[in-house]
Short mmCIF file of C-alpha atoms and ligand atoms in Angstrom, two decimals:
data_model
loop_
_atom_site.label_atom_id
_atom_site.label_comp_id
_atom_site.label_asym_id
_atom_site.label_seq_id
_atom_site.Cartn_x
_atom_site.Cartn_y
_atom_site.Cartn_z
CA MET A 1 31.81 0.66 3.84
CA THR A 2 28.75 2.28 5.37
CA VAL A 3 25.57 1.02 3.80
CA ARG A 4 23.53 3.88 2.35
CA VAL A 5 20.13 3.21 0.84
CA ARG A 6 17.31 5.42 -0.30
CA PHE A 7 13.60 5.57 -0.99
CA ALA A 8 12.89 7.93 -3.85
CA PRO A 9 9.18 8.62 -4.29
CA SER A 10 7.67 11.03 -6.75
CA PRO A 11 5.27 13.40 -4.98
CA THR A 12 2.45 12.91 -7.45
CA GLY A 13 -0.07 11.35 -5.07
CA TYR A 14 -0.45 9.76 -1.67
CA LEU A 15 1.98 7.06 -0.57
CA HIS A 16 1.20 3.81 -2.40
CA ILE A 17 1.37 0.55 -0.46
CA GLY A 18 4.01 -0.67 -2.95
CA GLY A 19 6.07 2.44 -2.15
CA ALA A 20 5.61 1.82 1.56
CA ARG A 21 6.96 -1.70 1.09
CA THR A 22 10.02 -0.40 -0.80
CA ALA A 23 10.62 2.24 1.87
CA MET A 24 10.36 -0.37 4.61
CA TYR A 25 12.79 -2.80 2.94
CA ASN A 26 15.33 0.00 2.55
CA GLN A 27 14.92 1.19 6.11
CA LEU A 28 15.11 -2.34 7.54
CA PHE A 29 18.23 -3.08 5.53
CA ALA A 30 19.91 0.12 6.71
CA LYS A 31 18.98 -0.74 10.28
CA ALA A 32 20.24 -4.32 10.00
CA MET A 33 23.54 -3.12 8.55
CA GLY A 34 24.03 -0.12 10.82
CA GLY A 35 23.73 2.09 7.74
CA LYS A 36 21.77 5.14 6.69
CA TYR A 37 18.38 5.37 5.04
CA ILE A 38 17.72 8.43 2.90
CA LEU A 39 14.49 9.93 1.61
CA ARG A 40 14.86 11.64 -1.76
CA ILE A 41 12.00 13.42 -3.45
CA GLU A 42 11.94 12.88 -7.21
CA ASP A 43 9.90 15.88 -8.26
CA THR A 44 11.23 16.58 -11.74
CA ASP A 45 7.84 15.92 -13.27
CA THR A 46 6.83 19.51 -12.61
CA GLU A 47 3.29 19.10 -13.95
CA ARG A 48 2.33 16.25 -11.64
CA SER A 49 4.49 16.89 -8.58
CA GLU A 50 2.99 18.81 -5.68
CA ARG A 51 4.51 19.82 -2.35
CA LYS A 52 1.32 18.76 -0.54
CA PHE A 53 1.92 15.18 -1.67
CA GLU A 54 5.50 15.29 -0.42
CA THR A 55 4.20 16.38 2.99
CA ALA A 56 1.48 13.74 2.92
CA GLN A 57 3.93 10.97 1.98
CA ILE A 58 6.28 11.95 4.79
CA GLU A 59 3.33 11.91 7.21
CA ASP A 60 2.27 8.48 5.96
CA LEU A 61 5.80 7.11 6.35
CA LYS A 62 5.88 8.51 9.86
CA TRP A 63 2.54 6.87 10.67
CA LEU A 64 4.06 3.57 9.57
CA GLY A 65 7.10 4.22 11.75
CA ILE A 66 9.49 4.38 8.79
CA THR A 67 11.79 7.26 9.66
CA HIS A 68 14.71 8.45 7.55
CA ASP A 69 18.18 9.60 8.58
CA GLU A 70 18.49 12.16 5.80
CA GLY A 71 15.85 13.89 3.71
CA PRO A 72 14.33 17.21 2.69
CA ASP A 73 12.68 17.73 6.08
CA VAL A 74 15.60 16.65 8.27
CA GLY A 75 18.57 17.65 6.12
CA GLY A 76 21.86 15.78 5.86
CA GLU A 77 25.29 16.27 4.36
CA TYR A 78 24.36 15.05 0.86
CA GLY A 79 21.49 17.47 0.22
CA PRO A 80 19.52 19.03 -1.20
CA TYR A 81 17.19 16.01 -1.17
CA ARG A 82 14.62 17.34 -3.62
CA GLN A 83 15.55 16.87 -7.25
CA SER A 84 13.98 20.22 -8.16
CA GLU A 85 16.65 21.87 -5.97
CA ARG A 86 19.50 19.97 -7.60
CA LEU A 87 19.23 21.29 -11.15
CA HIS A 88 22.68 22.93 -10.94
CA ILE A 89 24.16 19.55 -9.98
CA TYR A 90 22.58 17.81 -12.99
CA LYS A 91 23.87 20.59 -15.26
CA ALA A 92 27.41 20.15 -13.91
CA TRP A 93 27.30 16.37 -14.31
CA SER A 94 25.83 16.63 -17.79
CA ASP A 95 28.62 19.08 -18.75
CA LYS A 96 31.10 16.50 -17.47
CA LEU A 97 29.65 13.91 -19.84
CA ILE A 98 29.76 16.34 -22.79
CA GLU A 99 33.35 17.08 -21.89
CA LYS A 100 34.21 13.38 -21.99
CA LYS A 101 32.29 13.02 -25.31
CA HIS A 102 29.75 10.69 -23.69
CA ALA A 103 26.96 13.17 -24.39
CA TYR A 104 26.13 15.88 -26.90
CA PRO A 105 23.56 18.59 -27.56
CA CYS A 106 20.86 17.47 -29.96
CA PHE A 107 18.96 20.06 -32.01
CA CYS A 108 16.50 17.74 -33.75
CA THR A 109 12.98 19.09 -33.51
CA GLU A 110 9.91 17.04 -32.56
CA ALA A 111 8.82 17.04 -36.21
CA GLU A 112 12.21 15.76 -37.33
CA LEU A 113 12.21 13.03 -34.70
CA THR A 114 8.73 11.90 -35.74
CA ALA A 115 9.82 11.78 -39.38
CA LYS A 116 12.90 9.72 -38.44
CA LYS A 117 10.73 7.30 -36.49
CA GLU A 118 8.34 6.84 -39.40
CA HIS A 119 11.25 6.34 -41.76
CA ALA A 120 12.76 3.69 -39.45
CA GLU A 121 9.43 1.90 -39.19
CA LYS A 122 8.94 1.87 -42.96
CA ASN A 123 12.44 0.53 -43.57
CA ASN A 124 12.40 -2.02 -40.78
CA LEU A 125 15.19 -0.25 -38.93
CA PRO A 126 15.39 -0.27 -35.12
CA PRO A 127 13.24 2.53 -33.64
CA VAL A 128 16.17 4.38 -32.11
CA TYR A 129 17.65 7.83 -32.56
CA ASP A 130 19.87 7.79 -35.66
CA GLY A 131 22.69 9.85 -34.16
CA THR A 132 22.45 12.90 -36.49
CA CYS A 133 23.61 15.45 -33.92
CA ARG A 134 26.38 13.22 -32.60
CA HIS A 135 28.57 14.51 -35.38
CA ILE A 136 28.10 18.25 -34.85
CA THR A 137 31.37 19.78 -33.72
CA ARG A 138 31.72 21.35 -30.31
CA ALA A 139 32.22 24.80 -31.86
CA ASP A 140 29.13 24.48 -34.09
CA SER A 141 26.85 23.42 -31.26
CA ALA A 142 28.20 26.19 -29.02
CA ALA A 143 27.43 28.72 -31.75
CA ARG A 144 23.89 27.36 -32.29
CA ILE A 145 23.16 27.44 -28.56
CA ALA A 146 24.58 30.98 -28.34
CA LYS A 147 22.14 32.01 -31.08
CA GLY A 148 19.30 30.73 -28.91
CA GLU A 149 18.62 27.44 -30.59
CA GLU A 150 17.08 24.89 -28.21
CA ALA A 151 18.89 21.64 -27.51
CA VAL A 152 18.39 18.57 -25.39
CA ILE A 153 21.41 16.64 -24.16
CA ARG A 154 21.69 13.09 -25.45
CA PHE A 155 23.81 10.28 -24.10
CA HIS A 156 26.07 8.59 -26.62
CA VAL A 157 25.31 4.88 -26.27
CA GLN A 158 28.16 2.40 -26.83
CA ASN A 159 27.50 -0.66 -28.95
CA LYS A 160 27.93 -3.35 -26.35
CA SER A 161 26.01 -5.51 -23.96
CA TYR A 162 25.67 -4.80 -20.25
CA ASP A 163 25.14 -7.11 -17.34
CA PHE A 164 24.90 -7.03 -13.59
CA GLN A 165 24.14 -9.26 -10.63
CA ASP A 166 20.74 -8.51 -9.15
CA GLY A 167 20.11 -9.41 -5.51
CA VAL A 168 16.70 -10.88 -6.39
CA ARG A 169 16.77 -11.69 -10.10
CA GLY A 170 20.30 -13.14 -10.25
CA HIS A 171 22.48 -12.47 -13.30
CA VAL A 172 20.81 -10.04 -15.71
CA THR A 173 22.11 -9.38 -19.22
CA PHE A 174 21.01 -6.65 -21.60
CA PRO A 175 22.15 -7.48 -25.15
CA GLU A 176 23.58 -4.68 -27.27
CA GLY A 177 21.35 -2.54 -29.44
CA MET A 178 18.43 -2.35 -27.03
CA VAL A 179 18.50 1.45 -26.79
CA GLY A 180 19.68 4.30 -28.95
CA ASP A 181 21.22 7.59 -27.80
CA PHE A 182 18.76 8.73 -25.15
CA VAL A 183 17.96 12.15 -23.76
CA ILE A 184 19.44 12.92 -20.34
CA MET A 185 18.59 16.63 -20.06
CA ARG A 186 15.58 18.37 -21.53
CA ALA A 187 15.93 21.73 -23.27
CA ASN A 188 14.50 23.47 -20.17
CA GLY A 189 17.33 22.14 -17.99
CA ILE A 190 15.22 19.46 -16.27
CA PRO A 191 16.97 16.08 -16.12
CA VAL A 192 15.37 12.87 -17.31
CA TYR A 193 14.63 10.25 -14.62
CA ASN A 194 17.45 7.78 -15.42
CA PHE A 195 20.06 10.51 -15.46
CA ALA A 196 18.90 12.22 -12.27
CA VAL A 197 18.82 8.89 -10.44
CA VAL A 198 22.40 8.04 -11.37
CA VAL A 199 23.68 11.51 -10.51
CA ASP A 200 21.86 11.41 -7.18
CA ASP A 201 22.71 7.84 -6.24
CA SER A 202 26.37 8.52 -7.08
CA SER A 203 26.63 11.86 -5.34
CA MET A 204 24.66 10.65 -2.32
CA LYS A 205 27.00 7.62 -2.07
CA ILE A 206 24.17 5.11 -2.29
CA THR A 207 25.57 1.58 -1.92
CA HIS A 208 22.44 -0.54 -2.46
CA VAL A 209 19.35 0.15 -4.55
CA ILE A 210 16.29 -1.79 -3.43
CA ARG A 211 13.33 -0.94 -5.61
CA ALA A 212 10.42 -2.46 -7.49
CA GLU A 213 10.89 -4.78 -10.43
CA GLU A 214 9.24 -2.28 -12.75
CA HIS A 215 12.56 -0.39 -12.71
CA LEU A 216 14.60 -3.36 -13.92
CA ASN A 217 14.66 -2.11 -17.50
CA ASN A 218 15.80 1.33 -16.39
CA THR A 219 18.91 -0.31 -14.98
CA LEU A 220 20.35 -0.68 -18.49
CA ARG A 221 20.51 3.09 -19.08
CA GLN A 222 21.69 3.60 -15.53
CA LEU A 223 24.56 1.10 -15.98
CA MET A 224 25.62 3.00 -19.11
CA LEU A 225 25.67 6.24 -17.19
CA TYR A 226 27.63 4.78 -14.24
CA GLU A 227 30.20 3.49 -16.70
CA ALA A 228 30.52 6.83 -18.46
CA PHE A 229 30.96 8.67 -15.16
CA GLY A 230 33.37 6.04 -13.88
CA GLU A 231 31.27 5.83 -10.71
CA LYS A 232 30.85 2.73 -8.58
CA ILE A 233 27.67 0.82 -9.42
CA PRO A 234 25.44 0.18 -6.40
CA GLU A 235 24.15 -3.31 -5.68
CA PHE A 236 20.69 -3.63 -7.15
CA SER A 237 17.79 -5.68 -5.79
CA HIS A 238 14.62 -5.49 -7.81
CA VAL A 239 11.83 -6.76 -5.60
CA SER A 240 8.83 -8.51 -7.07
CA LEU A 241 5.76 -6.63 -8.20
CA LEU A 242 2.59 -6.43 -6.16
CA ILE A 243 -0.27 -7.82 -8.22
CA GLY A 244 -3.99 -8.32 -7.77
CA GLU A 245 -5.73 -11.68 -7.79
CA ASP A 246 -6.22 -11.26 -11.55
CA ARG A 247 -2.38 -11.18 -11.80
CA GLN A 248 -2.44 -7.58 -13.05
CA LYS A 249 -0.31 -4.86 -11.50
CA LEU A 250 -1.95 -3.61 -8.31
CA SER A 251 -4.05 -0.55 -9.05
CA LYS A 252 -6.99 1.36 -7.65
CA ARG A 253 -9.49 -1.01 -9.20
CA HIS A 254 -8.19 -3.76 -6.89
CA GLY A 255 -9.33 -1.70 -3.88
CA ALA A 256 -7.46 0.58 -1.52
CA THR A 257 -3.87 1.17 -2.64
CA SER A 258 -2.85 4.21 -0.63
CA VAL A 259 -1.48 3.96 2.88
CA ARG A 260 -3.74 6.83 3.93
CA LEU A 261 -6.86 4.81 3.19
CA TYR A 262 -5.62 2.00 5.43
CA GLN A 263 -4.98 4.52 8.17
CA GLU A 264 -8.53 5.82 7.77
CA MET A 265 -9.90 2.27 7.92
CA ASN A 266 -8.20 1.84 11.31
CA TYR A 267 -5.56 -0.70 10.33
CA LEU A 268 -2.64 -0.94 12.71
CA PRO A 269 0.55 0.39 11.09
CA THR A 270 2.58 -2.58 12.37
CA ALA A 271 0.06 -4.99 10.85
CA LEU A 272 0.15 -3.24 7.47
CA LEU A 273 3.95 -3.30 7.52
CA ASN A 274 3.96 -6.93 8.63
CA TYR A 275 1.76 -7.90 5.71
CA LEU A 276 3.66 -5.79 3.17
CA CYS A 277 6.95 -7.22 4.45
CA LEU A 278 5.76 -10.73 3.62
CA LEU A 279 4.84 -9.72 0.07
CA GLY A 280 8.24 -10.29 -1.46
CA TRP A 281 10.28 -11.38 1.56
CA SER A 282 10.11 -14.28 3.98
CA HIS A 283 11.02 -14.44 7.65
CA PRO A 284 14.04 -16.70 8.37
CA ASN A 285 12.04 -18.48 11.08
CA GLU A 286 9.02 -18.81 8.77
CA LEU A 287 6.98 -16.46 10.96
CA ASP A 288 3.88 -14.88 9.51
CA VAL A 289 3.08 -12.50 12.33
CA PHE A 290 5.79 -10.15 13.57
CA ASP A 291 6.67 -6.50 13.94
CA PRO A 292 9.11 -5.73 11.09
CA GLN A 293 10.70 -2.97 13.15
CA THR A 294 11.98 -5.59 15.59
CA LEU A 295 13.66 -7.76 12.95
CA GLY A 296 17.09 -6.24 13.55
CA THR A 297 19.80 -8.29 11.83
CA LEU A 298 17.25 -10.95 10.86
CA PHE A 299 16.40 -8.73 7.92
CA ASN A 300 18.67 -9.42 4.98
CA LEU A 301 18.59 -9.30 1.22
CA ASN A 302 18.81 -13.05 0.72
CA ARG A 303 15.22 -13.78 1.50
CA PHE A 304 13.49 -11.82 -1.24
CA THR A 305 11.13 -13.93 -3.33
CA LYS A 306 11.33 -13.86 -7.11
CA SER A 307 7.70 -14.42 -8.01
CA SER A 308 5.14 -11.61 -7.99
CA ALA A 309 3.28 -11.20 -4.75
CA ILE A 310 -0.52 -11.41 -4.85
CA TYR A 311 -2.15 -8.80 -2.66
CA ASP A 312 -4.76 -10.52 -0.51
CA VAL A 313 -6.79 -8.26 1.71
CA ASN A 314 -8.17 -11.20 3.72
CA LYS A 315 -4.67 -12.16 4.80
CA LEU A 316 -3.98 -8.53 5.69
CA ASN A 317 -7.15 -8.46 7.81
CA PHE A 318 -6.16 -11.69 9.52
CA ILE A 319 -2.73 -10.25 10.34
CA ASN A 320 -4.36 -7.05 11.59
CA GLY A 321 -6.47 -9.19 13.94
CA GLN A 322 -3.33 -10.92 15.24
CA HIS A 323 -1.74 -7.56 15.99
CA VAL A 324 -4.92 -6.22 17.63
CA ARG A 325 -5.14 -9.28 19.89
CA ALA A 326 -1.50 -9.06 20.87
CA LEU A 327 -2.14 -5.65 22.46
CA PRO A 328 -2.87 -5.35 26.19
CA ILE A 329 -6.64 -5.42 26.75
CA GLU A 330 -6.48 -1.91 28.23
CA SER A 331 -5.07 -0.60 24.94
CA ILE A 332 -7.65 -2.48 22.89
CA LEU A 333 -10.36 -0.94 25.07
CA ILE A 334 -9.05 2.60 24.58
CA GLU A 335 -8.97 2.24 20.79
CA ALA A 336 -12.12 0.17 20.39
CA GLU A 337 -14.18 2.46 22.62
CA LYS A 338 -13.46 5.37 20.28
CA THR A 339 -15.25 3.54 17.49
CA ILE A 340 -18.51 3.11 19.45
CA PRO A 341 -21.15 5.89 19.01
CA VAL A 342 -21.36 8.26 22.00
CA ASN A 343 -24.93 7.40 22.94
CA HIS A 344 -24.33 3.64 22.98
CA PRO A 345 -25.03 1.93 26.36
CA PHE A 346 -21.49 0.49 26.23
CA HIS A 347 -20.19 3.81 27.55
CA LYS A 348 -22.39 3.58 30.66
CA MET A 349 -20.80 0.32 31.80
CA ASP A 350 -18.00 0.24 34.36
CA GLU A 351 -14.32 -0.33 33.57
CA GLY A 352 -14.27 -3.91 34.90
CA TRP A 353 -17.20 -4.90 32.69
CA LYS A 354 -15.57 -3.25 29.69
CA LEU A 355 -12.31 -5.11 30.21
CA ARG A 356 -14.10 -8.44 30.68
CA THR A 357 -16.07 -7.75 27.52
CA ILE A 358 -12.89 -7.07 25.54
CA THR A 359 -11.37 -10.28 26.93
CA VAL A 360 -14.35 -12.25 25.69
CA PHE A 361 -14.63 -10.66 22.26
CA LYS A 362 -11.07 -9.83 21.27
CA GLU A 363 -10.59 -13.23 19.61
CA LYS A 364 -13.26 -12.20 17.13
CA MET A 365 -11.84 -8.74 16.48
CA ASN A 366 -9.74 -8.09 13.39
CA PHE A 367 -10.34 -4.37 13.82
CA PHE A 368 -11.11 -2.12 16.76
CA GLN A 369 -14.41 -1.19 15.12
CA ASP A 370 -15.51 -4.85 15.15
CA LEU A 371 -16.37 -4.44 18.83
CA LEU A 372 -19.56 -2.52 18.07
CA GLY A 373 -21.11 -5.41 16.18
CA LEU A 374 -19.87 -7.94 18.72
CA VAL A 375 -21.36 -6.22 21.80
CA GLU A 376 -24.73 -5.95 20.09
CA ILE A 377 -25.61 -9.38 21.54
CA LEU A 378 -25.27 -7.91 25.06
CA PHE A 379 -27.82 -5.14 24.55
CA THR A 380 -30.26 -5.93 21.80
CA THR A 381 -33.81 -7.05 22.38
CA ASN A 382 -34.37 -7.82 18.72
CA VAL A 383 -35.57 -11.27 17.81
CA SER A 384 -33.82 -13.31 15.15
CA GLU A 385 -35.62 -14.13 11.90
CA ASP A 386 -33.39 -17.18 11.51
CA ALA A 387 -35.21 -20.49 10.76
CA GLU A 388 -33.01 -22.33 13.26
CA TYR A 389 -34.04 -19.88 15.98
CA LYS A 390 -37.71 -20.33 15.15
CA GLU A 391 -37.30 -24.08 15.25
CA ALA A 392 -35.64 -23.97 18.69
CA ILE A 393 -38.37 -21.72 20.05
CA GLY A 394 -40.97 -24.16 18.73
CA TRP A 395 -39.60 -27.21 20.55
CA GLU A 396 -41.87 -28.44 23.35
CA THR A 397 -38.96 -28.25 25.82
CA THR A 398 -38.22 -24.59 25.24
CA PRO A 399 -41.24 -23.08 27.09
CA LYS A 400 -40.20 -25.12 30.14
CA ILE A 401 -36.74 -23.60 30.01
CA ARG A 402 -38.27 -20.14 29.63
CA GLU A 403 -40.56 -20.62 32.61
CA TYR A 404 -37.70 -21.73 34.81
CA LEU A 405 -35.33 -18.96 33.73
CA ARG A 406 -38.03 -16.32 34.07
CA GLY A 407 -38.34 -17.28 37.72
CA GLU A 408 -34.59 -17.16 38.26
CA ILE A 409 -34.23 -13.78 36.61
CA GLU A 410 -37.13 -12.40 38.58
CA ILE A 411 -35.45 -13.45 41.84
CA ALA A 412 -32.19 -11.83 40.72
CA LEU A 413 -34.07 -8.60 39.94
CA VAL A 414 -35.78 -8.64 43.33
CA ASN A 415 -32.33 -9.04 44.86
CA LYS A 416 -31.30 -5.87 42.99
CA LYS A 417 -28.69 -7.64 40.97
CA LYS A 418 -27.46 -5.93 37.82
CA PHE A 419 -25.83 -9.03 36.32
CA VAL A 420 -25.83 -12.73 36.92
CA THR A 421 -22.55 -14.56 37.44
CA VAL A 422 -20.95 -17.48 35.61
CA GLU A 423 -21.87 -19.59 38.67
CA ASP A 424 -25.55 -18.55 38.34
CA TYR A 425 -25.43 -19.52 34.70
CA ASN A 426 -23.87 -22.92 35.51
CA ILE A 427 -26.56 -23.57 38.13
CA TRP A 428 -29.26 -22.75 35.56
CA SER A 429 -27.89 -25.11 33.02
CA GLU A 430 -27.41 -27.88 35.62
CA HIS A 431 -31.00 -27.38 36.72
CA VAL A 432 -32.34 -27.64 33.18
CA LYS A 433 -30.34 -30.79 32.70
CA GLY A 434 -30.95 -32.43 36.09
CA GLU A 435 -34.46 -31.31 37.08
CA LEU A 436 -36.11 -30.60 33.75
CA LYS A 437 -34.31 -33.50 32.09
CA ILE A 438 -33.53 -31.51 28.98
CA LYS A 439 -30.19 -32.40 27.47
CA GLY A 440 -28.04 -31.92 24.35
CA LYS A 441 -29.30 -29.67 21.60
CA PRO A 442 -32.69 -28.86 23.21
CA LEU A 443 -30.73 -27.74 26.29
CA PHE A 444 -28.10 -25.47 24.81
CA MET A 445 -30.07 -24.25 21.80
CA GLY A 446 -33.14 -23.76 23.96
CA MET A 447 -31.26 -21.72 26.56
CA ARG A 448 -29.61 -19.66 23.85
CA ALA A 449 -32.90 -18.99 22.06
CA VAL A 450 -34.62 -17.93 25.29
CA LEU A 451 -31.78 -15.83 26.68
CA THR A 452 -30.42 -14.19 23.51
CA HIS A 453 -33.22 -14.48 20.93
CA GLN A 454 -30.61 -15.87 18.56
CA ALA A 455 -29.67 -19.31 17.30
CA HIS A 456 -25.90 -18.76 17.29
CA GLY A 457 -23.21 -16.76 19.02
CA SER A 458 -20.41 -16.85 21.55
CA ASP A 459 -20.38 -19.27 24.47
CA LEU A 460 -23.34 -18.44 26.73
CA LYS A 461 -21.34 -18.76 29.92
CA PHE A 462 -19.22 -15.84 28.74
CA ILE A 463 -21.90 -13.58 27.33
CA ILE A 464 -24.76 -14.08 29.79
CA PRO A 465 -22.74 -12.67 32.76
CA LEU A 466 -21.95 -9.63 30.57
CA THR A 467 -25.57 -9.02 29.54
CA PRO A 468 -27.34 -6.50 31.80
CA LEU A 469 -30.02 -8.26 33.82
CA GLU A 470 -32.65 -5.78 32.63
CA VAL A 471 -31.91 -6.82 29.02
CA LEU A 472 -32.35 -10.50 29.97
CA ALA A 473 -35.59 -9.56 31.75
CA THR A 474 -36.92 -7.80 28.64
CA ARG A 475 -36.00 -10.75 26.47
CA ILE A 476 -37.75 -13.16 28.76
CA LYS A 477 -40.74 -10.78 28.98
CA LEU A 478 -40.73 -9.93 32.67
N1 LIG B 501 10.99 7.93 -8.43
C1 LIG B 501 10.98 6.55 -8.74
C2 LIG B 501 9.60 5.99 -8.41
O1 LIG B 501 8.83 6.65 -7.75
C3 LIG B 501 12.03 5.81 -7.97
C4 LIG B 501 12.88 5.01 -8.82
C5 LIG B 501 14.07 4.39 -8.15
O2 LIG B 501 13.97 3.95 -7.01
O3 LIG B 501 15.12 4.36 -8.80
O4 LIG B 501 9.27 4.90 -8.80
#
């Protein structure tokens, strides 16, 4: 059996991070099993579906590196892959069900249905369709349709329970009586979601359905339809919901939920996928940081987690930082440099300096754009307002350090140096310790205060050799 899985988004907006996660799980599973991953566009909601969103979602999937083997843009032997282009197929499959007496035209009007519902409520009856049109003969319905009367197609529900084995949830049972005869085709010939999904998954030979838990209840109607068609039921895995820290379903009010926004914020696609992969699945070697696309056969369906996954942007940022740091420094430089304004002095520095700077600061970078803030310490002549800085400047030892360093920097300037070296810096600090007899906090805080005008920051022996001598001279008032 060739594994065939699908991601079936509705093109009603940009790709949601939950959708990206579903798409990734399907693609990784297909890859691990040597199967096929299909993209199907579920655009039967004609009011909300737009072609521009289909295009955008395909672009977003591409940005993430999730590519499909079959789909509306690449074709395939089970097409068309847009539901709006499959209406003739739904009609044929719905006719099949009518033929087998598993479905029937229903002529009840909205007003009649509302009245039935109110009647059921008043009499404590289950709020399900009462089956009126089930009993209309074939000939009578044909005549009514021929006269132009509008009809939906309803599925004739059997009175029995249904169950199935879910890859994540385990054994799931739906007791009988949960649903009444439900609509599968609207009067305008547009199929209802549950019907279209079963027709498509059957005719596209889908073997495994990996989708979000919110679809678990739909599985009941889908099982009924598979049974009526006599089609093989795919293996279902309903992966846990993404929720916010307030345990509510992830929505816009929790922050950015569309992949596009993460792209705009400069997240690395591998990092976003890595984080999403961990929300509902765990790595067999307990790894937290990895590139999902390299999982190969390590990806399987046994490691899905049952509980809802809390979306935590801090963890995502941490993982992004891990992916940024894993890149070669040359690549970090190329990307980070793009985020620095054109007139910034960073751009005037030579390649060697830039690479050394990245080496020093990359440990503090979660994002490429973090570099701008980090290099500030190499160029600014601003003075900190921090109380600790003011205290250090006020110590009686600090003016002595300043005097000494002023002399050293002046000599370096006379010698036409542009930077001092780590060795120079080490000599300075040895001198302050040995000759000026200043040790411990007064030594390192004093040197930092004098040389950077700050109370805190990265190790001086790394940042002082990267600070242009003219900046040090300005700070020390030469
Ligand atoms: N179109 C559905 C959605 O966007 C997909 C449902 C399914 O995977 O069966 O949620």
